[in-house]
Amino acid sequence: MSIAPPQALVDELAALGPVGRRRAATSAASMIAADVSVSAPVVDPVPVVLDAEAWEEISTGLIQRARLLDALYADLYGPRTVLGTDVAPVGDLLRDPAYLRAAVGIPSRGAHHLFAMTSTLTRGADGTWVVLEDSVDVPGGAGTALEMRRVLSRCAPTLYRTTPLRRLHPFFDAVRTGLHHRTRTDGRAGRTVVLTDDADDPLRAFDHSWLANLLGAPVVSAGDLRTGSGTLALRLPGLESDPGDAVDAIIRLLPSPLLDPLDLGPTPLGGVTGLVEAARCGDVEVFNPFGAGLLENPALRAALPDLCRQILHEDLQLRPAGPTAGGDPAPGSAATTDAAAPPASAAAERAGWLSLDPDGGDELVERPVRIRLLVIASEDGFDVLPGGVAHTDDEGPEALKDVWVAVPETSALPGGPGEDPPGSELPEATAASAPRGVLSAYPAMTRSIGSDLFWFGRYLERVDSTARLLRTVLDTSNDLGSERGRTARVAQSVLLRAVTDVTTTYPGFLALDPHDPEAVRTEITSLLTDLGRPGSLAQSYAALAHTTRTLRDLISDDVWPVIARMRERLRTLAGPETPPLEEGLTDIVDGCLTLSGAVADSMPRNFGWDLTEAGRKIERTMGLLALLRAALGRRRTRAAEVRIAGAVAAITESGASYRRSYHAAVQSELLVELLLSDVTLPRSIAFQLDRLHATLDRLPEVTPSPELRAPLTALRSRIASWAPRDLLRPAEDAGGADTSDGAPTALLEETDAAIASLRELATAIENRYFRPSESTSLWGVDDV
């Protein structure tokens, strides 16, 4: 049996033609890969369209299923009367490790225990819908559904003009309102957080952060929460805890056994000690509740038809699938002998949906699919997200398909369809003004989020400065390599060794001949592509991408294509057909500029912004000081210094300012004076220190923090005392120092002391706001 899509959609697919359909599929896959930071999936732009009649059958059945599972949870973790009947698979349930006895008797504030579940369905050839599985312990799918809708609306916009379909965002608006009313406490808005730890799984992290974003709740990890006297609170940045940091509800997206090492056993993530007790005291509600994974038991799923009649006194509308359709009912269970269950042969022969040919043919074919749909509790009961993601389910490569729910013809929008284009993700009617009495919830800033924001700023600056340094050194080395004199050789050697000193990738250029083109190229390639080498561009980028993923709900969606393009460019630099390194580095610099602009234009100017700015300014100042030390810390011939200083001016983008300020060739003393004193130059040391001072003044403090002020005060005083000519004057007595590579100057010792002050300041910020045990994020290595 095939499912006929709307004729208008069929006509539009024909108008697109094979080339247009393939182009849409490729573009959608690329966009998903960019947004989610995963390898490109196979995407089928031909949607699965559910008409009003099919949607009514599915949604009614899923809501009944949610009611049944909710009632089962209440009984299994309450009076447990169902275990005394001959319907439930008692032995299977009691043996299931997902049955958490510590969760028995925990109360629920609302009318329902379950908050969300995800069900996977398929349609048989006889037209019946069957459920393959339910995900109750850790449901998901919201982010993936929205991403599919978004990318396909951009890659195949003409398809959306053919079919009026239900929008997705109004569903979450209603859920958010219901959650608000359920969690409000003592006349104040309740605080809800989303607990997850999927940093190593980009797809799940993307899905979970999207859900948090739609519900207006911050994403936290187990280390961000603490319990005490039966209450749960956020660990806020700083040594003192804000009295208003209580948490009223947790939407947990971690498996139940990983939540509380005290009552549920040791966990690899540490968990939140005392969370079960806090929930039992009623001061915090956990969604979904502890032990909800028991509802996924295969034997229980097979027994649902009989349990539904016993508990709800209704016939189960959506039956469990037979073994040949992907289900796995227990042998001898009630479901296997239920006369009303569809025969296995009918379940095995499934309906086909219009799809692209997996073998590359030009004609559309029919393929069976699995549809994942999300059910979430609302004020009035349960509602089903009117859309989802379908996966083709046959011998061909699995493809993702968007799921549309068509609007019935009798429910046309007021004013005609032209006023609300089918492709837009806007509410179906003009939104009413916010109801009176709505309470605003204050934003959350946890210690781990603060730490990640601080290191995000540092990593972004590190990638940018490393790419600029390597690009300029490559350009200058290409220029100097064509010269034969001693001046060019000295300048080239100094600049290459400066790369090693600034990036701390020792031994690097210090251990090879800087005039051997092959050795130089090999070392630079390693700096670009060696992920396991601390200080390399690849390692810094990996740290940036990792930290960015942990901040997905705080940073604009526009950053993900930029991150993906940078990743792909670094991959090509390590590939067999390597493009010119200079071209690749330019693309990385452009990516950093775009990323900086996207963050600057979208990030609220709050505590998080100040932490990011502090990280960027500290990192940039350290990089500038390290560059001046490595390139200009020893005096050489005037001709060589002109070449070296010119490269430093290019790296710091100060060449134009220098030419406007000094009508002379680039000289080391004048360049250092410009970088130390020009507060209008965005890449000068003076500019960084001014901005850093202003940022520290905005950081919240319950009591004065001399440990934050002292390092910066000492640093500014030291740098203010520097006189460039004295700083760069060769030492009269080198004290036995090696002068074969130029005479040492006071700049060497002074910059070392200045960098030490910056490290002290960075440590003070981390200790003050993130506590010592969280002073660095997963990749946080202060290697510059």
mmCIF file of N, CA, C and O in Angstrom, residues 103 192 259 344 545 623 695:
data_model
loop_
_atom_site.group_PDB
_atom_site.id
_atom_site.type_symbol
_atom_site.label_atom_id
_atom_site.label_comp_id
_atom_site.label_asym_id
_atom_site.label_seq_id
_atom_site.Cartn_x
_atom_site.Cartn_y
_atom_site.Cartn_z
ATOM 1 N N ALA A 103 13.162 5.315 44.022
ATOM 2 C CA ALA A 103 12.240 6.332 43.502
ATOM 3 C C ALA A 103 10.804 6.078 43.928
ATOM 4 O O ALA A 103 9.924 6.896 43.621
ATOM 5 N N THR A 192 13.367 26.456 36.052
ATOM 6 C CA THR A 192 13.541 25.144 35.447
ATOM 7 C C THR A 192 14.876 25.107 34.728
ATOM 8 O O THR A 192 15.242 26.068 34.043
ATOM 9 N N LEU A 259 22.031 9.866 37.922
ATOM 10 C CA LEU A 259 21.605 11.133 38.504
ATOM 11 C C LEU A 259 22.062 11.366 39.933
ATOM 12 O O LEU A 259 22.337 12.496 40.312
ATOM 13 N N ALA A 344 1.333 -10.880 11.961
ATOM 14 C CA ALA A 344 2.721 -10.544 11.671
ATOM 15 C C ALA A 344 2.933 -10.260 10.205
ATOM 16 O O ALA A 344 3.703 -9.380 9.832
ATOM 17 N N ALA A 545 35.754 24.490 19.087
ATOM 18 C CA ALA A 545 34.524 23.829 18.645
ATOM 19 C C ALA A 545 33.859 23.094 19.798
ATOM 20 O O ALA A 545 32.626 23.126 19.950
ATOM 21 N N GLY A 623 49.293 37.019 23.890
ATOM 22 C CA GLY A 623 49.845 36.749 22.569
ATOM 23 C C GLY A 623 50.686 37.894 22.040
ATOM 24 O O GLY A 623 51.739 37.670 21.436
ATOM 25 N N THR A 695 36.049 45.721 31.849
ATOM 26 C CA THR A 695 35.334 44.456 32.013
ATOM 27 C C THR A 695 35.384 43.984 33.457
ATOM 28 O O THR A 695 34.376 43.543 34.022
#
